[in-house]
Short mmCIF file of C-alpha atoms in Angstrom, two decimals:
data_model
loop_
_atom_site.label_atom_id
_atom_site.label_comp_id
_atom_site.label_asym_id
_atom_site.label_seq_id
_atom_site.Cartn_x
_atom_site.Cartn_y
_atom_site.Cartn_z
CA MET R 22 180.97 91.35 114.33
CA SER R 23 183.39 91.96 117.15
CA LYS R 24 187.00 92.24 116.03
CA THR R 25 188.37 92.59 119.51
CA SER R 26 188.86 90.17 122.33
CA GLU R 27 190.98 89.97 125.42
CA CYS R 28 193.69 87.69 126.67
CA PRO R 29 192.20 85.28 129.23
CA GLU R 30 195.51 85.29 131.08
CA CYS R 31 196.40 88.98 131.41
CA GLY R 32 193.39 90.86 130.07
CA GLU R 33 195.33 92.50 127.25
CA ALA R 34 193.04 93.85 124.51
CA LEU R 35 193.49 91.83 121.32
CA THR R 36 192.51 92.93 117.82
CA LEU R 37 191.66 90.48 115.05
CA GLU R 38 194.32 90.73 112.36
CA GLU R 39 193.38 90.23 108.75
CA GLY R 40 193.92 86.69 107.57
CA THR R 41 193.54 85.15 111.02
CA ILE R 42 192.07 81.64 110.81
CA GLN R 43 189.98 79.70 113.28
CA GLY R 44 192.18 77.15 115.01
CA GLU R 45 195.28 79.32 114.72
CA ILE R 46 197.69 79.48 117.65
CA MET R 47 198.70 83.08 118.43
CA GLN R 48 200.77 84.66 121.15
CA CYS R 49 199.51 87.37 123.47
CA PRO R 50 201.69 90.41 122.77
CA SER R 51 201.57 91.37 126.43
CA CYS R 52 202.13 88.22 128.51
CA GLY R 53 203.37 85.89 125.77
CA VAL R 54 200.92 83.09 126.53
CA GLU R 55 199.80 80.98 123.57
CA LEU R 56 196.16 81.40 122.59
CA GLU R 57 193.91 79.40 120.28
CA VAL R 58 191.60 81.36 118.03
CA THR R 59 188.32 79.52 118.60
CA SER R 60 186.23 81.91 116.49
CA VAL R 61 186.89 84.78 114.10
CA ASP R 62 183.29 85.98 113.91
CA PRO R 63 183.02 87.05 116.66
CA PHE R 64 186.71 87.12 117.55
CA GLU R 65 187.24 84.74 120.49
CA VAL R 66 190.32 83.16 121.99
CA GLU R 67 191.05 80.55 124.63
CA PRO R 68 194.32 79.45 126.21
CA ALA R 69 196.00 77.13 123.71
CA PRO R 70 196.16 73.47 124.69
CA GLU R 71 199.05 72.78 127.01
CA GLU R 72 201.46 70.03 126.06
CA GLU R 73 201.02 66.87 128.08
CA GLU R 74 203.74 64.25 128.27
CA ASP R 75 202.72 60.69 127.61
CA TRP R 76 204.32 57.40 126.73
CA GLY R 77 203.31 54.67 124.35
CA GLU R 78 203.96 53.34 120.87
CA MET H 16 163.22 55.25 89.78
CA THR H 17 166.02 54.36 92.11
CA THR H 18 168.86 56.57 93.12
CA GLU H 19 172.15 55.37 94.43
CA ALA H 20 174.10 57.44 96.84
CA ALA H 21 177.83 56.95 96.80
CA PRO H 22 178.75 54.20 99.24
CA ALA H 23 180.96 56.61 101.15
CA ALA H 24 178.03 58.86 101.92
CA THR H 25 176.06 56.01 103.43
CA LEU H 26 178.70 54.70 105.77
CA SER H 27 176.76 54.40 109.01
CA ASP H 28 178.20 54.26 112.50
CA ALA H 29 177.34 50.56 112.53
CA ASP H 30 179.27 50.07 109.27
CA ALA H 31 182.25 51.94 110.72
CA GLN H 32 182.17 49.81 113.85
CA ALA H 33 182.07 46.69 111.70
CA VAL H 34 185.25 47.80 109.90
CA LEU H 35 186.97 48.19 113.25
CA VAL H 36 185.71 44.93 114.73
CA ASP H 37 186.62 42.95 111.60
CA LEU H 38 190.10 44.46 111.56
CA VAL H 39 190.73 43.78 115.26
CA SER H 40 189.36 40.25 114.80
CA THR H 41 191.96 39.50 112.12
CA PRO H 42 195.32 38.73 113.75
CA SER H 43 198.28 40.59 112.28
CA VAL H 44 201.38 40.20 114.40
CA SER H 45 204.36 41.95 112.82
CA GLY H 46 205.58 39.97 109.83
CA ASP H 47 202.26 38.16 109.38
CA GLU H 48 199.91 40.95 108.29
CA GLY H 49 198.67 39.43 105.00
CA ALA H 50 195.12 38.56 106.05
CA ALA H 51 194.50 41.93 107.71
CA ALA H 52 195.96 43.78 104.73
CA ALA H 53 193.69 41.87 102.33
CA LEU H 54 190.67 42.57 104.53
CA LEU H 55 191.42 46.28 104.64
CA VAL H 56 191.90 46.51 100.88
CA ALA H 57 188.57 44.78 100.31
CA ARG H 58 186.83 47.15 102.73
CA MET H 59 188.36 50.23 101.11
CA ARG H 60 187.16 49.07 97.70
CA GLU H 61 183.66 48.57 99.07
CA LEU H 62 183.78 52.00 100.67
CA GLY H 63 184.43 53.75 97.37
CA PHE H 64 188.15 54.48 97.44
CA ASP H 65 189.39 55.14 93.89
CA GLU H 66 192.23 52.69 94.35
CA ALA H 67 192.99 50.03 96.94
CA PHE H 68 195.90 47.60 96.78
CA VAL H 69 198.65 45.88 98.73
CA ASP H 70 201.98 47.50 97.88
CA GLU H 71 205.37 45.83 97.46
CA ALA H 72 206.13 46.03 101.17
CA GLY H 73 202.82 44.39 102.05
CA ASN H 74 201.11 47.60 103.18
CA PRO H 75 197.38 47.92 102.46
CA VAL H 76 196.87 51.24 100.66
CA GLY H 77 193.70 53.10 99.75
CA ILE H 78 193.58 56.27 97.68
CA LYS H 79 190.62 58.60 97.43
CA GLY H 80 190.82 61.38 94.86
CA ARG H 81 193.13 61.63 91.88
CA GLY H 82 194.75 65.02 92.37
CA ALA H 83 198.45 65.79 92.54
CA ARG H 84 198.39 67.16 96.09
CA GLN H 85 198.82 64.45 98.72
CA LEU H 86 197.43 64.10 102.21
CA VAL H 87 198.77 60.90 103.75
CA PHE H 88 197.24 59.03 106.68
CA LEU H 89 199.94 56.60 107.77
CA GLY H 90 198.69 54.08 110.29
CA HIS H 91 199.98 50.60 110.96
CA VAL H 92 198.23 47.30 110.51
CA ASP H 93 200.53 45.10 112.60
CA THR H 94 200.34 44.44 116.32
CA VAL H 95 202.55 43.05 119.01
CA PRO H 96 201.93 39.37 119.92
CA GLY H 97 199.47 38.33 122.60
CA GLU H 98 195.86 37.34 122.33
CA VAL H 99 193.34 39.61 124.01
CA PRO H 100 189.91 37.93 123.81
CA ILE H 101 187.74 39.98 121.47
CA ARG H 102 184.56 41.24 123.07
CA ILE H 103 182.44 44.33 123.50
CA GLU H 104 181.70 45.22 127.11
CA ASP H 105 180.12 48.45 128.33
CA GLY H 106 180.76 50.16 125.01
CA GLN H 107 184.43 49.16 124.89
CA LEU H 108 185.97 46.95 122.23
CA TYR H 109 188.62 44.66 123.69
CA GLY H 110 191.19 43.01 121.44
CA ARG H 111 194.85 43.07 120.50
CA GLY H 112 195.45 46.16 118.38
CA SER H 113 192.19 47.87 119.31
CA VAL H 114 194.26 50.78 120.63
CA ASP H 115 197.68 50.22 119.02
CA ALA H 116 196.78 50.91 116.36
CA LYS H 117 193.80 49.40 114.53
CA GLY H 118 191.44 51.88 116.15
CA PRO H 119 193.35 54.80 114.64
CA LEU H 120 193.75 53.01 111.27
CA ALA H 121 190.06 52.09 111.04
CA SER H 122 189.13 55.68 111.95
CA PHE H 123 191.26 56.85 109.02
CA VAL H 124 189.63 54.41 106.60
CA CYS H 125 186.10 55.30 107.69
CA GLY H 126 186.71 59.03 108.11
CA VAL H 127 188.26 59.33 104.65
CA ALA H 128 185.52 57.16 103.13
CA ARG H 129 182.92 59.63 104.38
CA ALA H 130 184.80 62.73 103.24
CA THR H 131 184.40 64.73 100.08
CA VAL H 132 187.85 65.24 98.59
CA ALA H 133 188.56 68.27 96.41
CA PRO H 134 189.68 67.42 92.83
CA GLU H 135 193.27 68.61 93.21
CA TRP H 136 193.92 66.27 96.14
CA SER H 137 194.63 62.60 96.72
CA VAL H 138 194.01 61.31 100.23
CA ILE H 139 196.13 58.22 100.82
CA VAL H 140 195.55 55.79 103.68
CA VAL H 141 198.44 53.42 104.38
CA GLY H 142 198.42 50.60 106.93
CA ALA H 143 202.13 50.10 107.41
CA VAL H 144 203.49 46.65 108.21
CA GLU H 145 206.12 45.93 110.86
CA GLU H 146 205.76 49.18 112.78
CA GLU H 147 206.13 47.18 115.98
CA ALA H 148 209.34 45.58 114.70
CA PRO H 149 212.71 47.34 114.63
CA SER H 150 212.62 47.17 110.81
CA SER H 151 209.69 49.63 110.40
CA LYS H 152 209.46 48.00 106.98
CA GLY H 153 206.16 49.50 105.86
CA ALA H 154 206.96 53.10 106.74
CA ARG H 155 210.45 52.90 105.26
CA PHE H 156 208.92 51.75 101.99
CA ALA H 157 206.13 54.34 102.09
CA LYS H 158 208.44 57.25 102.74
CA ASP H 159 209.92 56.89 99.26
CA GLN H 160 206.54 56.41 97.54
CA TYR H 161 204.84 59.65 98.52
CA ALA H 162 205.60 63.35 98.91
CA PRO H 163 202.71 64.62 101.01
CA GLU H 164 201.92 68.20 101.89
CA LEU H 165 200.35 66.99 105.13
CA CYS H 166 200.67 63.77 107.10
CA VAL H 167 198.72 62.17 109.95
CA ILE H 168 200.31 59.23 111.75
CA GLY H 169 197.86 56.67 113.15
CA GLU H 170 198.56 56.15 116.83
CA PRO H 171 196.33 56.50 119.88
CA SER H 172 196.27 60.04 121.22
CA ASP H 173 192.70 59.94 122.59
CA TRP H 174 190.02 61.25 120.24
CA ASP H 175 190.32 64.82 121.60
CA ALA H 176 194.10 65.17 121.50
CA VAL H 177 196.85 65.26 118.91
CA THR H 178 200.43 64.13 119.38
CA LEU H 179 202.99 66.62 118.14
CA GLY H 180 206.19 64.65 118.57
CA TYR H 181 208.04 61.55 119.65
CA LYS H 182 211.40 61.06 121.27
CA GLY H 183 214.13 59.17 119.47
CA ARG H 184 215.77 55.91 120.45
CA LEU H 185 219.15 54.20 120.48
CA LEU H 186 220.25 50.81 121.79
CA VAL H 187 223.64 49.44 122.81
CA ASP H 188 224.92 45.94 123.44
CA PHE H 189 227.90 45.78 125.81
CA SER H 190 230.01 42.68 126.19
CA LEU H 191 233.15 42.03 128.26
CA ARG H 192 235.13 38.81 128.78
CA HIS H 193 237.39 39.01 131.79
CA ALA H 194 239.79 36.61 133.50
CA ILE H 195 238.40 35.33 136.78
CA GLY H 196 240.34 36.33 139.90
CA HIS H 197 239.88 35.37 143.53
CA SER H 198 236.95 37.24 145.00
CA ALA H 199 239.12 38.13 148.03
CA GLY H 200 241.61 39.88 145.76
CA PRO H 201 241.68 43.46 144.45
CA GLU H 202 240.58 42.65 140.87
CA GLN H 203 237.10 43.67 139.83
CA SER H 204 234.97 40.92 138.38
CA ALA H 205 233.36 41.20 134.94
CA ALA H 206 230.03 41.60 136.72
CA GLU H 207 231.35 44.56 138.67
CA LEU H 208 232.81 46.12 135.53
CA GLY H 209 229.47 45.73 133.78
CA CYS H 210 227.68 47.40 136.67
CA ALA H 211 230.27 50.18 136.68
CA PHE H 212 229.61 50.77 132.99
CA TRP H 213 225.88 51.06 133.67
CA ALA H 214 226.65 53.53 136.48
CA ALA H 215 228.74 55.56 134.03
CA ILE H 216 225.80 55.64 131.63
CA LEU H 217 223.52 56.98 134.36
CA ALA H 218 226.07 59.60 135.40
CA GLY H 219 226.57 60.72 131.80
CA ALA H 220 222.84 61.04 131.22
CA GLU H 221 222.40 62.96 134.45
CA GLU H 222 225.07 65.40 133.33
CA LEU H 223 223.42 65.92 129.93
CA ASN H 224 220.01 66.33 131.58
CA ALA H 225 221.14 69.02 134.03
CA GLY H 226 218.43 71.66 134.26
CA GLU H 227 216.02 69.82 131.95
CA GLN H 228 212.64 69.39 133.61
CA THR H 229 210.57 67.65 130.93
CA LEU H 230 210.65 63.96 130.09
CA PHE H 231 210.52 64.90 126.41
CA GLY H 232 213.72 66.92 126.79
CA ARG H 233 215.71 64.35 128.76
CA LEU H 234 217.98 61.50 127.72
CA ASP H 235 216.46 58.48 129.45
CA PRO H 236 218.54 55.30 129.77
CA SER H 237 216.91 51.94 130.54
CA LEU H 238 218.75 48.75 131.42
CA LEU H 239 216.95 46.11 129.39
CA GLU H 240 219.07 43.09 130.23
CA ILE H 241 222.24 42.09 132.10
CA ASN H 242 223.69 38.67 132.66
CA THR H 243 226.97 36.93 133.41
CA GLN H 244 228.36 33.50 132.78
CA ASP H 245 231.73 31.90 133.43
CA ASP H 246 233.62 28.84 132.26
CA GLY H 247 235.92 28.58 135.25
CA LEU H 248 238.63 30.68 133.64
CA PHE H 249 236.78 33.67 132.25
CA GLN H 250 233.63 35.52 133.23
CA THR H 251 231.58 37.25 130.55
CA VAL H 252 229.12 40.05 131.22
CA LYS H 253 226.60 41.22 128.65
CA LEU H 254 224.16 44.04 128.98
CA THR H 255 221.71 45.79 126.69
CA ALA H 256 220.62 49.35 127.33
CA SER H 257 218.21 51.58 125.49
CA PHE H 258 218.17 55.34 125.38
CA ARG H 259 215.09 57.48 124.73
CA THR H 260 216.67 60.49 123.11
CA PRO H 261 215.53 64.13 122.99
CA LEU H 262 215.46 66.57 120.12
CA GLY H 263 218.99 67.71 119.28
CA PHE H 264 220.57 64.56 120.74
CA GLU H 265 224.15 64.17 119.47
CA ARG H 266 224.46 60.46 118.86
CA GLU H 267 228.14 60.42 117.83
CA ALA H 268 229.22 62.37 120.91
CA TRP H 269 227.20 60.05 123.16
CA GLU H 270 228.67 56.94 121.56
CA ALA H 271 232.19 58.38 121.97
CA ARG H 272 231.47 59.11 125.62
CA LEU H 273 230.33 55.56 126.29
CA ARG H 274 233.29 54.07 124.47
CA ALA H 275 235.58 56.18 126.65
CA ALA H 276 233.75 55.05 129.80
CA ALA H 277 233.85 51.36 128.89
CA PRO H 278 236.54 49.18 130.51
CA ALA H 279 239.44 47.94 128.40
CA GLY H 280 238.47 44.98 126.24
CA ALA H 281 234.74 45.75 126.21
CA GLU H 282 232.84 45.50 122.95
CA LEU H 283 230.04 47.95 122.21
CA ALA H 284 227.52 47.74 119.38
CA PHE H 285 225.05 50.59 118.83
CA TYR H 286 221.90 50.02 116.78
CA GLY H 287 218.20 50.79 116.41
CA GLY H 288 218.73 54.53 116.13
CA GLU H 289 215.69 56.73 115.47
CA VAL H 290 215.91 60.51 115.60
CA ALA H 291 213.43 62.40 117.79
CA TYR H 292 210.92 64.34 115.74
CA ARG H 293 208.36 66.97 116.50
CA GLY H 294 205.99 68.77 114.17
CA GLY H 295 204.93 72.37 114.57
CA LYS H 296 201.58 73.54 115.85
CA SER H 297 201.03 76.58 113.65
CA ASN H 298 199.93 74.94 110.44
CA ALA H 299 196.81 74.00 108.52
CA LEU H 300 196.78 70.43 109.82
CA VAL H 301 196.85 71.35 113.51
CA ARG H 302 194.25 74.07 112.92
CA ALA H 303 191.95 71.57 111.23
CA PHE H 304 192.24 69.10 114.12
CA LEU H 305 191.61 71.79 116.74
CA ARG H 306 188.51 72.87 114.86
CA GLY H 307 187.35 69.31 114.26
CA ILE H 308 187.75 68.26 117.89
CA ARG H 309 185.89 71.37 119.07
CA ALA H 310 183.14 70.76 116.51
CA GLU H 311 182.62 67.32 118.07
CA GLY H 312 182.31 68.82 121.52
CA GLY H 313 185.85 68.29 122.77
CA THR H 314 188.47 70.58 124.24
CA PRO H 315 191.60 69.80 122.27
CA ARG H 316 194.85 68.79 123.92
CA PHE H 317 198.44 68.50 122.71
CA LYS H 318 200.74 65.65 123.62
CA VAL H 319 204.38 64.78 123.18
CA LYS H 320 205.43 61.19 123.74
CA THR H 321 208.47 59.46 125.13
CA GLY H 322 208.10 56.49 122.79
CA THR H 323 208.76 56.27 119.07
CA ALA H 324 206.45 55.82 116.10
CA ASP H 325 206.54 55.95 112.32
CA MET H 326 206.63 59.74 112.65
CA ASN H 327 210.32 59.28 113.48
CA VAL H 328 210.78 57.45 110.17
CA VAL H 329 208.88 59.65 107.72
CA GLY H 330 208.91 63.03 109.48
CA PRO H 331 212.53 63.99 108.76
CA GLN H 332 212.22 63.03 105.08
CA TRP H 333 208.80 64.48 104.29
CA GLY H 334 209.35 67.67 106.28
CA CYS H 335 205.66 68.56 106.03
CA PRO H 336 203.17 69.41 108.78
CA ILE H 337 202.73 66.15 110.68
CA LEU H 338 201.01 64.92 113.83
CA ALA H 339 199.72 61.66 115.25
CA TYR H 340 196.07 61.02 115.95
CA GLY H 341 193.70 58.25 116.88
CA PRO H 342 191.20 57.10 119.48
CA GLY H 343 192.33 55.18 122.53
CA ASP H 344 194.59 55.52 125.53
CA SER H 345 198.18 54.65 124.68
CA LYS H 346 198.78 53.51 128.26
CA LEU H 347 196.87 50.39 127.13
CA ASP H 348 199.29 49.72 124.26
CA HIS H 349 200.63 46.15 124.37
CA THR H 350 198.71 45.31 127.57
CA PRO H 351 196.35 42.36 128.22
CA ASP H 352 193.62 44.94 128.93
CA GLU H 353 193.82 46.66 125.53
CA HIS H 354 190.46 48.23 124.66
CA VAL H 355 189.02 51.28 122.95
CA PRO H 356 185.76 53.09 123.73
CA LEU H 357 183.51 52.68 120.69
CA GLU H 358 182.01 56.13 121.11
CA ASP H 359 185.51 57.62 121.03
CA PHE H 360 186.17 55.67 117.84
CA GLN H 361 183.04 57.17 116.25
CA ARG H 362 184.09 60.67 117.33
CA ALA H 363 187.53 60.14 115.84
CA VAL H 364 185.96 59.04 112.54
CA ARG H 365 183.97 62.27 112.44
CA VAL H 366 187.03 64.37 113.31
CA VAL H 367 188.98 62.73 110.47
CA THR H 368 186.19 63.49 108.01
CA ARG H 369 186.13 67.13 109.11
CA VAL H 370 189.92 67.40 108.83
CA VAL H 371 190.00 65.94 105.32
CA GLU H 372 187.25 68.24 104.10
CA GLN H 373 188.80 71.29 105.70
CA VAL H 374 192.41 70.91 104.55
CA THR H 375 191.49 69.88 101.01
CA ALA H 376 188.85 72.57 100.55
CA PRO H 377 189.66 75.05 97.76
CA GLY H 378 191.53 78.02 99.21
CA ALA H 379 192.13 76.28 102.55
CA ARG H 380 194.99 77.54 104.65
#
């Protein structure tokens, strides 16, 4: 299992920390962008969903 | 030998669609939700909820599981007025409330019915009454009945998105009675003074919004109504304005500012205040939705909304992880074209089932 990944924004090498959960939002320690942990085995991240503004209700 | 599976396990897509269609087909304008509440309670009993009842406020409530830990799905069963002919066309269900918010509520009922709930949990589905009315009667009652660890509000976010927060709201009625002068003279009319007050509101908001780029972060005034009348001696101007308020909005300071800007003799009445609320995105509930949406083939999205919802009512008191979820496009809320894609409804049902099973699983984080 790969315990490393890289930031899709800046390429920073990321290491899976113990206790990390799929679906978690983490921050890239290099560029600060928010990342979503989409898998822990293997360790994979994607840019976290951006916040859209909407109306309604 | 015959074997009987639990009803919940056999809830087919067709059964789920029938729950939605029956609910949308039962009118439930705010204040007149009795028939829809009774229908929903009957359905929840048939679907194997451990308890289903109408509470003292008139909310239909279903509870699955008998544990002490609470996961609350708080939808609303009422709709705004207006008949949208009920029909299915090209995979879309048209009808009043199909989006706001019977689609979300039916997805909660069906998704929870299908889920296996761990023994230490109770999963509570509430269809609040009068969400569309200023009273928010159902949510105000529910907020004192439960103490959930996690809460999902039922509002349309689209099946692949979750709503993290809603702006707040405040309304003001302004009234001024002013002696009529000759229009050739220097005196301002009541109408002009009313317009000047509205201009002061806009200027004040612009000042508070300086540097703020997002709609969610801005104070947004709207002029809802303005009219004048005179009796030959006096002219009266009345206006009603609403404010969509951001997080951290200081209501008392804003009211004081408007009172100072109002002309002498004006009467101001502030009401309808709801505080903006936003849940976090680093918690078990958000994680479960992100995973559930991805498991159904979606790419999850986050939203914040400029309107208000029952999240504004229960969020500050419950203080637990909270978000809003449900199929449908909220741009169709309250419109004559209100409709929800049935496939999106089915996806939302499956996401809800996944979320329930993930967050209530033993050892879940």
